[in-house]
Amino acid sequence: MFFTIKRYTGPDQAPFQPARWQYHGTTRVPHSGRRDRKGTLYRKMENGGGSVHSITCGLLCTDFPLGVLSQIITLSDLECDYINARACCSKLNKWVIPEMVGQCLSTMLMLVSMHWFTFFLNLPVAAWNIYRYVKVPLGNMGVFDPTEIHNRGQLKSHMKEAMIKLGYHLLCFFIYLYSMILALIND
Amino acid sequence: MSAPGFTHLNSSVSYGQNPTPNGCQNGPGQTYQSMHPPAGCYGAPPQQQNYPTIPALPTSVPNKAPATNSAHGANYYWSNQQQHHHHHQQQHHLSQHHVAPSPYNASLSSDAPSQPYATVPSSAPPPSNAHYNQQPLQQHPPYAPSGRYYGPQAYHAPPAPPPPEQQQQQPSLVPAPAVGPGAPIHPIVSYPSAPGSSQFGTLSSFQNAAAHGVMPTQMGAPLHQYSNPRPASTAAVGQPGPTVNGQGSTGHKHYDQSHQASLSYDPYGGVLHGGGGADRPPSGTPSNSVHSSPGHHQGGDTSSSSTGSASPVPNNYDNLEGGSYPDSMPPSDHMTNQAAPYGSYGYPGMPPAYHQGPASLANASPSHEPYGQSGYQPYSQPFPSMSQLSTALGGLSGVPELEVEALRPVNLLQEKNLLPPRALEAPEPNLSPELRKVNCSPQSFRCTLTSIPQTQALLNKARLPLGLLLHPFRDLQQLPVITSNTIVRCRSCRTYINPFVTFLDQRRWKCNLCYRVNDVPDEFMYNPVTRSYGEPHKRPEVQNATVEFIASSDYMLRPPQPAAYLFVLDVSHNAVEAGYLKYFSELLIDNLDKLPGDTRTRVGFLTFDNTIHFYNLQEGLSQPQMLVVSDIDDIFIPSHDSLMVNLKESRELVKDLLTSLPGMFSHSKETHSALGPALQAAFKLMSPTGGRVTVFQTQLPTLGAGSLQSREDPNQRSSTKGVQHLGPATDFYKKLALDCSGQQIGVDLFLLSSQYSDLASLSCISKYSAGSVFYYPSFHHTHNPAQLEKFQRDVERYLTRKIGFEAVMRIRCTKGLSIHTFHGNFFVRSTDLLSLANVNPDSAFAVQMSIEDSLADSSLACFQAALLYTSSKGKRRIRVHTLCLPVVSQLSDVYAGADVQAITCLLADMAIDRSLTSSLSDARDALTNAAVYLLSAYKSNVSNLQQSGLVLPASMRLFPVYILALLKQKALRTGTSTRLDERVFAMCEFKTQPLQQLMRMVHPDLYRLDDMSDQGALLLNHTLVPQPHLLHLSAERVRRDGAFLMDCGNVFYLWIGKSCSDVFIRDVLGCSSYASIPENMRHIPELETVLSERVRAFLDWLQDKRSFCSSVHVLKDEASAKAPFFQRLVEDRSEAASSYPDFLEHLQQQMP
């Protein structure tokens, strides 16, 4: 995805328009890889058996980086003018609630299973997601509002937020992976 | 042709505005005409062939001839927008252009800002036009001040209505032109700017200093918090220049005349008139529109019908204008390729006028004619006009005495008289004279800093916001219109070619926004002005910062839509009580012929209370049929063909309906309002075509989707929590607005309500569909005559003003600059593309910018706004404005170029945003901080005087006054007296009003009228317009024994002091004494006294400068009446805000 971003920012890098409009309108399919990955992971875990908590968390957490990744791609599409604000926001808003619910769920699981370290790791992010959702003004069409997204650098801050989340989720992913393997071995 | 005109500026010819016509007429012209008969001004014929879809064009061949060349004949024409009516319009033009002739004709005012006096015209009062016009026509020569190259003849020609006829006639009419002996003479007076190369060079000096201290501070201005740098992507372009007011405009004027040729076609239709005085409702002009439109259209109509409905939703408008072509279209290159077929229509001979534009001004100013120019200039000029001064200075090199003056430190605590004697003008950018001449008018395009800081660090250090204020669709008096097969644009950033590009050699030009080197297409090598090859830098595109292109089918996603108007009327009990329906119907019947459009124009009506009523107006019915849909939860359209009908075919039915409408609901007892469903119905009805929906609403919507609750609690107004509910309560209206925007439907809202109606929510429907909002609090047809009068005036202007459909606007700026925030009514589709379902001449936009990369390697920064729209005649057009500003590296230069009015307006927009996203008190603090930061930044960085006290550069000396005035506006003030809806409406106005209008609302102009003398008066069209001095808005300037006029933009208050002289009262108001002045006096009687004439001349002059008519309220010095007047004395203490001295003291305390 880093590629994508690099490639499309800066219209001046595309001396000839064709590149621009050819891509225009075609929706990229960032999700295509997800199922496979998820499936693979799932199978692995089944094979291993092991701690329910770890597995569920692992499940949830693998999805996050991918979700965030697609978010970043969508945002960078908007930045480069490949999709319009309305399409972009409706796409992104769809994921706000699932993300929030998933995050809360995994936080709860950690709490229930008394994995304190991971619980505290998850808590701030879950809190932020809830806060962000609750704070949406009444008249806005969701966390991402097509009429606002180009104003006051919102696009930038959304992008920054997505980047940070991506880093965070990758970190979590490895932590979970580590603990899962550990759990499997211990079993 | 026109050529002659050029050469002899002084000569009589000069006046003629219409280049083209003349040309034709004059020797060569005629011959050509015959040769190219078909070519309308628009060159329609050719186009039609090519693009079948464009119906309208063909219309008239009228003037045809602009194209002197055989080959290029048709294409060029300059259109004035107003021309619709041959006669009338033309006349207007004349007068306007020439200033001298009829002062009042049109309101040119806007155009020629900088040199208001010289060029500007005043717009005039309608009635008078006729008389004046004629005179001017004949007399042109004498008046022609600014070198209108084209002789007056042009005007004559126009009278002939039928296009074809015109051609023939013109020649005969135009004997005068004889003067223009040889077309050959196109003397090119100046083609000043042309090529940019040299320009860049000159400026370079500035840059050197460059990177110097970088301030740590992050924000340019307090409000700026978000100023993030933008990604590179945005920045592409920009070239604009600062404004050359008068000059620029004058140049255009020349063109206009040429337009006359185009008149017949009348691209702008009545609508366009708007620009000038013509549009104004009141003015005599009406005739124009009426005649013109129908007549002209006829030709074009034929093809029309198909356009609208067929097309699917256009998704890709952005591509069109934007830089890229839609997928379906060929790559950018194609344009050039295509050229071939059309080749024949090149640019017709442009009038030499272009060149001269600038030059002429210079010459003219002094004194060609007794009336014209000299007239304009004040008898006693305090200082030379800006332009003169600048010319004298010879550009960049020297400096800048202006700059020195702008930098003079002003100690606010000591200097009490800060106001200039006349209304403040936009500062002139510090550019070379050639660039200045061609730069965009500040009324269309204005930057808060006329010297762009080199780096973001420098900008932050200056503590001033960087942004653009645009009024792109403003009514223009003159506008070069170019029909060409090839619209030359940069291949990389898609910038349109403009006066600030650099020609490297004959065949290559360098884009001034992205610096890419492009080829000059063959067609562009031909210069229609001189009719010779090899002079690309003399093409009109390169000579004018504001031009309009007729776009080819490349710029269409579907055939241009017809003008479509849907009126959605509230007929609930509340509405019947308010009684607006009768007045609206009358106005619409009166203006039915003036609705901008052509023969394809469609109208429809829809009324609602708790149900939705549709009206079948199908041609052939004996009377309108009402269809009631009561299922408001799932709205459907009862009939698809007959609800939106062709105005021309169903005119009688429409009239019937309008006549009976007010009576139909007079007994309605239904108090509910299903606005949401009605809007949904309107959306469905209009989706196939797009167009304009006009909604009249009188109460809170209570039924169906989008119903709202009352949120205002008057008791909370004073609560410490600040003002709540400034934002919408639901996203229904926003979503619907975005849907509308996607279908090219613009929704305008008229809210006439006596109670809380939640404008914060309702206004979203207009805000995001690029509509406009009108609000009449406490509207009642008998109890509130003032509102009724305002309503009538506004509706009339609204119905007749120009309109552009399915528009998009892209703003490009020089590489390194990027736009990060937008203000105004539209939907931002992508980073620099605004989608405007409708565009009207009265709304303005603003954007904030940041500097992402250092601009050190360029000496100029340019901005280009390109507005692609469909005219009411079904023509796809692109209006391009380009502004060019110098880049500086010194903080002092930044301050010297600061435009205090633009900064104030931009800060107001930012404050509105802040109050919505944060809170009102935050926004107020931010405004105060803006002043504090500026004061301290200036103190610590620039002024080396160790003065105590508050010091600002002279260019910014009014800043604290303006900030204080902002804090006292309805939108931002605190206290209990402001109703929520009024506050929200004031906020909407801040976002959409053009700068001049906004500044008059924020900081009204105050004049003393009873001791006016003719000293310093302007002579406009034989009328002396006195020029009283501006007064500070403080009660101490107001005396009991005087009469004071306060110009608040949309209203004039004439306050009569208790001991005002009886002479004034008698002579001006026609009352015997103070006591006998009636309570609600709303007009100034036309008395034959010197005093009265002076006052009226002055009022008319002020009036001519604005598009909406303002009413006059005569106020007596009595407690009950004077409140509105004293409220606006912003330097005095008021309910919850401090006085100016207190405010200064507060600022001083806040300073670190």
PDB file of N, CA and C in Angstrom, chain B residues 921-987:
ATOM      1  N   SER B 921     -17.646  31.189  21.558  1.00  0.00           N
ATOM      2  CA  SER B 921     -16.676  31.972  22.323  1.00  0.00           C
ATOM      3  C   SER B 921     -15.251  31.696  21.846  1.00  0.00           C
ATOM      4  N   ASP B 922     -15.035  30.488  21.411  1.00  0.00           N
ATOM      5  CA  ASP B 922     -13.739  30.154  20.821  1.00  0.00           C
ATOM      6  C   ASP B 922     -13.469  31.008  19.595  1.00  0.00           C
ATOM      7  N   ALA B 923     -14.508  31.096  18.797  1.00  0.00           N
ATOM      8  CA  ALA B 923     -14.361  31.845  17.550  1.00  0.00           C
ATOM      9  C   ALA B 923     -14.067  33.306  17.857  1.00  0.00           C
ATOM     10  N   ARG B 924     -14.748  33.827  18.844  1.00  0.00           N
ATOM     11  CA  ARG B 924     -14.518  35.236  19.201  1.00  0.00           C
ATOM     12  C   ARG B 924     -13.103  35.430  19.733  1.00  0.00           C
ATOM     13  N   ASP B 925     -12.695  34.515  20.558  1.00  0.00           N
ATOM     14  CA  ASP B 925     -11.323  34.620  21.068  1.00  0.00           C
ATOM     15  C   ASP B 925     -10.315  34.561  19.929  1.00  0.00           C
ATOM     16  N   ALA B 926     -10.611  33.690  18.996  1.00  0.00           N
ATOM     17  CA  ALA B 926      -9.673  33.536  17.893  1.00  0.00           C
ATOM     18  C   ALA B 926      -9.560  34.829  17.102  1.00  0.00           C
ATOM     19  N   LEU B 927     -10.675  35.508  16.939  1.00  0.00           N
ATOM     20  CA  LEU B 927     -10.635  36.775  16.205  1.00  0.00           C
ATOM     21  C   LEU B 927      -9.808  37.815  16.958  1.00  0.00           C
ATOM     22  N   THR B 928     -10.068  37.897  18.250  1.00  0.00           N
ATOM     23  CA  THR B 928      -9.289  38.846  19.037  1.00  0.00           C
ATOM     24  C   THR B 928      -7.814  38.494  18.971  1.00  0.00           C
ATOM     25  N   ASN B 929      -7.559  37.214  19.079  1.00  0.00           N
ATOM     26  CA  ASN B 929      -6.162  36.792  19.022  1.00  0.00           C
ATOM     27  C   ASN B 929      -5.519  37.113  17.689  1.00  0.00           C
ATOM     28  N   ALA B 930      -6.316  37.056  16.641  1.00  0.00           N
ATOM     29  CA  ALA B 930      -5.754  37.381  15.333  1.00  0.00           C
ATOM     30  C   ALA B 930      -5.164  38.785  15.389  1.00  0.00           C
ATOM     31  N   ALA B 931      -5.891  39.682  16.006  1.00  0.00           N
ATOM     32  CA  ALA B 931      -5.397  41.057  16.109  1.00  0.00           C
ATOM     33  C   ALA B 931      -4.192  41.132  17.033  1.00  0.00           C
ATOM     34  N   VAL B 932      -4.284  40.433  18.133  1.00  0.00           N
ATOM     35  CA  VAL B 932      -3.171  40.474  19.087  1.00  0.00           C
ATOM     36  C   VAL B 932      -1.894  39.916  18.460  1.00  0.00           C
ATOM     37  N   TYR B 933      -2.045  38.788  17.800  1.00  0.00           N
ATOM     38  CA  TYR B 933      -0.862  38.178  17.197  1.00  0.00           C
ATOM     39  C   TYR B 933      -0.241  39.074  16.134  1.00  0.00           C
ATOM     40  N   LEU B 934      -1.123  39.683  15.370  1.00  0.00           N
ATOM     41  CA  LEU B 934      -0.593  40.557  14.325  1.00  0.00           C
ATOM     42  C   LEU B 934       0.178  41.710  14.947  1.00  0.00           C
ATOM     43  N   LEU B 935      -0.428  42.289  15.980  1.00  0.00           N
ATOM     44  CA  LEU B 935       0.235  43.421  16.631  1.00  0.00           C
ATOM     45  C   LEU B 935       1.592  43.015  17.183  1.00  0.00           C
ATOM     46  N   SER B 936       1.624  41.872  17.823  1.00  0.00           N
ATOM     47  CA  SER B 936       2.901  41.509  18.420  1.00  0.00           C
ATOM     48  C   SER B 936       3.908  41.051  17.370  1.00  0.00           C
ATOM     49  N   ALA B 937       3.402  40.396  16.321  1.00  0.00           N
ATOM     50  CA  ALA B 937       4.327  39.982  15.273  1.00  0.00           C
ATOM     51  C   ALA B 937       4.943  41.203  14.609  1.00  0.00           C
ATOM     52  N   TYR B 938       4.109  42.196  14.388  1.00  0.00           N
ATOM     53  CA  TYR B 938       4.627  43.384  13.720  1.00  0.00           C
ATOM     54  C   TYR B 938       5.617  44.112  14.623  1.00  0.00           C
ATOM     55  N   LYS B 939       5.257  44.136  15.859  1.00  0.00           N
ATOM     56  CA  LYS B 939       6.108  44.855  16.795  1.00  0.00           C
ATOM     57  C   LYS B 939       7.469  44.190  16.891  1.00  0.00           C
ATOM     58  N   SER B 940       7.466  42.894  16.999  1.00  0.00           N
ATOM     59  CA  SER B 940       8.742  42.240  17.242  1.00  0.00           C
ATOM     60  C   SER B 940       9.567  42.042  15.977  1.00  0.00           C
ATOM     61  N   ASN B 941       8.928  42.032  14.844  1.00  0.00           N
ATOM     62  CA  ASN B 941       9.682  41.712  13.641  1.00  0.00           C
ATOM     63  C   ASN B 941       9.968  42.879  12.714  1.00  0.00           C
ATOM     64  N   VAL B 942       9.057  43.764  12.656  1.00  0.00           N
ATOM     65  CA  VAL B 942       9.222  44.779  11.637  1.00  0.00           C
ATOM     66  C   VAL B 942       9.502  46.156  12.190  1.00  0.00           C
ATOM     67  N   SER B 943       8.629  46.587  13.054  1.00  0.00           N
ATOM     68  CA  SER B 943       8.794  47.967  13.466  1.00  0.00           C
ATOM     69  C   SER B 943      10.004  48.035  14.378  1.00  0.00           C
ATOM     70  N   ASN B 944      10.886  48.914  14.036  1.00  0.00           N
ATOM     71  CA  ASN B 944      12.042  49.020  14.907  1.00  0.00           C
ATOM     72  C   ASN B 944      11.900  50.194  15.849  1.00  0.00           C
ATOM     73  N   LEU B 945      10.755  50.810  15.754  1.00  0.00           N
ATOM     74  CA  LEU B 945      10.549  51.921  16.663  1.00  0.00           C
ATOM     75  C   LEU B 945      10.271  51.329  18.029  1.00  0.00           C
ATOM     76  N   GLN B 946      10.785  51.938  18.981  1.00  0.00           N
ATOM     77  CA  GLN B 946      10.539  51.412  20.319  1.00  0.00           C
ATOM     78  C   GLN B 946       9.305  52.049  20.916  1.00  0.00           C
ATOM     79  N   GLN B 947       8.380  52.293  20.083  1.00  0.00           N
ATOM     80  CA  GLN B 947       7.198  52.950  20.596  1.00  0.00           C
ATOM     81  C   GLN B 947       6.435  52.037  21.518  1.00  0.00           C
ATOM     82  N   SER B 948       5.876  52.612  22.456  1.00  0.00           N
ATOM     83  CA  SER B 948       4.939  51.823  23.228  1.00  0.00           C
ATOM     84  C   SER B 948       3.631  51.954  22.478  1.00  0.00           C
ATOM     85  N   GLY B 949       2.701  51.204  22.896  1.00  0.00           N
ATOM     86  CA  GLY B 949       1.419  51.352  22.243  1.00  0.00           C
ATOM     87  C   GLY B 949       1.253  50.369  21.124  1.00  0.00           C
ATOM     88  N   LEU B 950       0.193  50.545  20.399  1.00  0.00           N
ATOM     89  CA  LEU B 950      -0.176  49.582  19.390  1.00  0.00           C
ATOM     90  C   LEU B 950       0.202  50.116  18.026  1.00  0.00           C
ATOM     91  N   VAL B 951       1.100  49.432  17.398  1.00  0.00           N
ATOM     92  CA  VAL B 951       1.561  49.907  16.108  1.00  0.00           C
ATOM     93  C   VAL B 951       1.255  48.874  15.031  1.00  0.00           C
ATOM     94  N   LEU B 952       0.696  49.343  13.967  1.00  0.00           N
ATOM     95  CA  LEU B 952       0.444  48.478  12.819  1.00  0.00           C
ATOM     96  C   LEU B 952       0.907  49.200  11.566  1.00  0.00           C
ATOM     97  N   PRO B 953       1.226  48.440  10.521  1.00  0.00           N
ATOM     98  CA  PRO B 953       1.530  49.117   9.266  1.00  0.00           C
ATOM     99  C   PRO B 953       0.261  49.766   8.729  1.00  0.00           C
ATOM    100  N   ALA B 954       0.458  50.823   7.968  1.00  0.00           N
ATOM    101  CA  ALA B 954      -0.712  51.549   7.481  1.00  0.00           C
ATOM    102  C   ALA B 954      -1.661  50.658   6.689  1.00  0.00           C
ATOM    103  N   SER B 955      -1.112  49.669   6.001  1.00  0.00           N
ATOM    104  CA  SER B 955      -1.984  48.805   5.217  1.00  0.00           C
ATOM    105  C   SER B 955      -2.965  48.037   6.100  1.00  0.00           C
ATOM    106  N   MET B 956      -2.589  47.839   7.346  1.00  0.00           N
ATOM    107  CA  MET B 956      -3.439  47.050   8.235  1.00  0.00           C
ATOM    108  C   MET B 956      -4.069  47.897   9.333  1.00  0.00           C
ATOM    109  N   ARG B 957      -4.005  49.197   9.178  1.00  0.00           N
ATOM    110  CA  ARG B 957      -4.417  50.034  10.306  1.00  0.00           C
ATOM    111  C   ARG B 957      -5.883  49.869  10.689  1.00  0.00           C
ATOM    112  N   LEU B 958      -6.684  49.427   9.726  1.00  0.00           N
ATOM    113  CA  LEU B 958      -8.103  49.281  10.039  1.00  0.00           C
ATOM    114  C   LEU B 958      -8.434  47.909  10.624  1.00  0.00           C
ATOM    115  N   PHE B 959      -7.438  47.090  10.735  1.00  0.00           N
ATOM    116  CA  PHE B 959      -7.688  45.711  11.148  1.00  0.00           C
ATOM    117  C   PHE B 959      -8.423  45.613  12.489  1.00  0.00           C
ATOM    118  N   PRO B 960      -7.938  46.303  13.529  1.00  0.00           N
ATOM    119  CA  PRO B 960      -8.655  46.195  14.792  1.00  0.00           C
ATOM    120  C   PRO B 960     -10.103  46.691  14.714  1.00  0.00           C
ATOM    121  N   VAL B 961     -10.323  47.728  13.915  1.00  0.00           N
ATOM    122  CA  VAL B 961     -11.695  48.210  13.777  1.00  0.00           C
ATOM    123  C   VAL B 961     -12.554  47.123  13.142  1.00  0.00           C
ATOM    124  N   TYR B 962     -12.014  46.522  12.123  1.00  0.00           N
ATOM    125  CA  TYR B 962     -12.790  45.487  11.445  1.00  0.00           C
ATOM    126  C   TYR B 962     -13.032  44.282  12.347  1.00  0.00           C
ATOM    127  N   ILE B 963     -12.028  43.926  13.104  1.00  0.00           N
ATOM    128  CA  ILE B 963     -12.216  42.794  14.011  1.00  0.00           C
ATOM    129  C   ILE B 963     -13.300  43.113  15.035  1.00  0.00           C
ATOM    130  N   LEU B 964     -13.238  44.315  15.545  1.00  0.00           N
ATOM    131  CA  LEU B 964     -14.266  44.707  16.504  1.00  0.00           C
ATOM    132  C   LEU B 964     -15.641  44.677  15.846  1.00  0.00           C
ATOM    133  N   ALA B 965     -15.683  45.156  14.609  1.00  0.00           N
ATOM    134  CA  ALA B 965     -16.958  45.154  13.890  1.00  0.00           C
ATOM    135  C   ALA B 965     -17.458  43.723  13.694  1.00  0.00           C
ATOM    136  N   LEU B 966     -16.530  42.817  13.401  1.00  0.00           N
ATOM    137  CA  LEU B 966     -16.928  41.418  13.239  1.00  0.00           C
ATOM    138  C   LEU B 966     -17.524  40.877  14.521  1.00  0.00           C
ATOM    139  N   LEU B 967     -16.887  41.228  15.615  1.00  0.00           N
ATOM    140  CA  LEU B 967     -17.355  40.704  16.887  1.00  0.00           C
ATOM    141  C   LEU B 967     -18.750  41.218  17.225  1.00  0.00           C
ATOM    142  N   LYS B 968     -19.135  42.299  16.596  1.00  0.00           N
ATOM    143  CA  LYS B 968     -20.458  42.858  16.879  1.00  0.00           C
ATOM    144  C   LYS B 968     -21.495  42.452  15.851  1.00  0.00           C
ATOM    145  N   GLN B 969     -21.102  41.633  14.901  1.00  0.00           N
ATOM    146  CA  GLN B 969     -22.071  41.180  13.920  1.00  0.00           C
ATOM    147  C   GLN B 969     -23.024  40.179  14.543  1.00  0.00           C
ATOM    148  N   LYS B 970     -24.185  40.103  13.949  1.00  0.00           N
ATOM    149  CA  LYS B 970     -25.174  39.145  14.446  1.00  0.00           C
ATOM    150  C   LYS B 970     -24.592  37.744  14.540  1.00  0.00           C
ATOM    151  N   ALA B 971     -23.798  37.408  13.573  1.00  0.00           N
ATOM    152  CA  ALA B 971     -23.283  36.045  13.530  1.00  0.00           C
ATOM    153  C   ALA B 971     -22.415  35.730  14.735  1.00  0.00           C
ATOM    154  N   LEU B 972     -21.700  36.707  15.219  1.00  0.00           N
ATOM    155  CA  LEU B 972     -20.681  36.405  16.211  1.00  0.00           C
ATOM    156  C   LEU B 972     -20.885  37.096  17.543  1.00  0.00           C
ATOM    157  N   ARG B 973     -21.898  37.918  17.634  1.00  0.00           N
ATOM    158  CA  ARG B 973     -22.009  38.656  18.889  1.00  0.00           C
ATOM    159  C   ARG B 973     -22.599  37.771  19.980  1.00  0.00           C
ATOM    160  N   THR B 974     -22.421  38.204  21.173  1.00  0.00           N
ATOM    161  CA  THR B 974     -23.033  37.479  22.274  1.00  0.00           C
ATOM    162  C   THR B 974     -24.206  38.314  22.756  1.00  0.00           C
ATOM    163  N   GLY B 975     -24.830  37.872  23.789  1.00  0.00           N
ATOM    164  CA  GLY B 975     -25.953  38.641  24.296  1.00  0.00           C
ATOM    165  C   GLY B 975     -27.259  37.985  23.942  1.00  0.00           C
ATOM    166  N   THR B 976     -28.291  38.544  24.442  1.00  0.00           N
ATOM    167  CA  THR B 976     -29.582  37.861  24.375  1.00  0.00           C
ATOM    168  C   THR B 976     -30.445  38.313  23.216  1.00  0.00           C
ATOM    169  N   SER B 977     -30.001  39.290  22.495  1.00  0.00           N
ATOM    170  CA  SER B 977     -30.927  39.856  21.513  1.00  0.00           C
ATOM    171  C   SER B 977     -30.897  39.148  20.165  1.00  0.00           C
ATOM    172  N   THR B 978     -30.022  38.204  20.009  1.00  0.00           N
ATOM    173  CA  THR B 978     -29.914  37.597  18.687  1.00  0.00           C
ATOM    174  C   THR B 978     -30.661  36.284  18.619  1.00  0.00           C
ATOM    175  N   ARG B 979     -31.590  36.210  17.711  1.00  0.00           N
ATOM    176  CA  ARG B 979     -32.314  34.949  17.561  1.00  0.00           C
ATOM    177  C   ARG B 979     -31.450  33.978  16.777  1.00  0.00           C
ATOM    178  N   LEU B 980     -31.668  32.718  17.083  1.00  0.00           N
ATOM    179  CA  LEU B 980     -30.802  31.695  16.522  1.00  0.00           C
ATOM    180  C   LEU B 980     -30.835  31.695  14.988  1.00  0.00           C
ATOM    181  N   ASP B 981     -32.033  31.793  14.444  1.00  0.00           N
ATOM    182  CA  ASP B 981     -32.128  31.765  12.986  1.00  0.00           C
ATOM    183  C   ASP B 981     -31.408  32.951  12.355  1.00  0.00           C
ATOM    184  N   GLU B 982     -31.545  34.091  12.991  1.00  0.00           N
ATOM    185  CA  GLU B 982     -30.889  35.263  12.421  1.00  0.00           C
ATOM    186  C   GLU B 982     -29.387  35.120  12.490  1.00  0.00           C
ATOM    187  N   ARG B 983     -28.956  34.536  13.557  1.00  0.00           N
ATOM    188  CA  ARG B 983     -27.518  34.318  13.685  1.00  0.00           C
ATOM    189  C   ARG B 983     -27.024  33.358  12.603  1.00  0.00           C
ATOM    190  N   VAL B 984     -27.762  32.283  12.448  1.00  0.00           N
ATOM    191  CA  VAL B 984     -27.341  31.301  11.450  1.00  0.00           C
ATOM    192  C   VAL B 984     -27.375  31.908  10.055  1.00  0.00           C
ATOM    193  N   PHE B 985     -28.391  32.715   9.803  1.00  0.00           N
ATOM    194  CA  PHE B 985     -28.469  33.342   8.495  1.00  0.00           C
ATOM    195  C   PHE B 985     -27.280  34.290   8.281  1.00  0.00           C
ATOM    196  N   ALA B 986     -26.946  35.029   9.321  1.00  0.00           N
ATOM    197  CA  ALA B 986     -25.802  35.932   9.195  1.00  0.00           C
ATOM    198  C   ALA B 986     -24.540  35.131   8.883  1.00  0.00           C
ATOM    199  N   MET B 987     -24.447  33.962   9.473  1.00  0.00           N
ATOM    200  CA  MET B 987     -23.292  33.113   9.184  1.00  0.00           C
ATOM    201  C   MET B 987     -23.285  32.669   7.724  1.00  0.00           C
TER     202      MET B 987
END
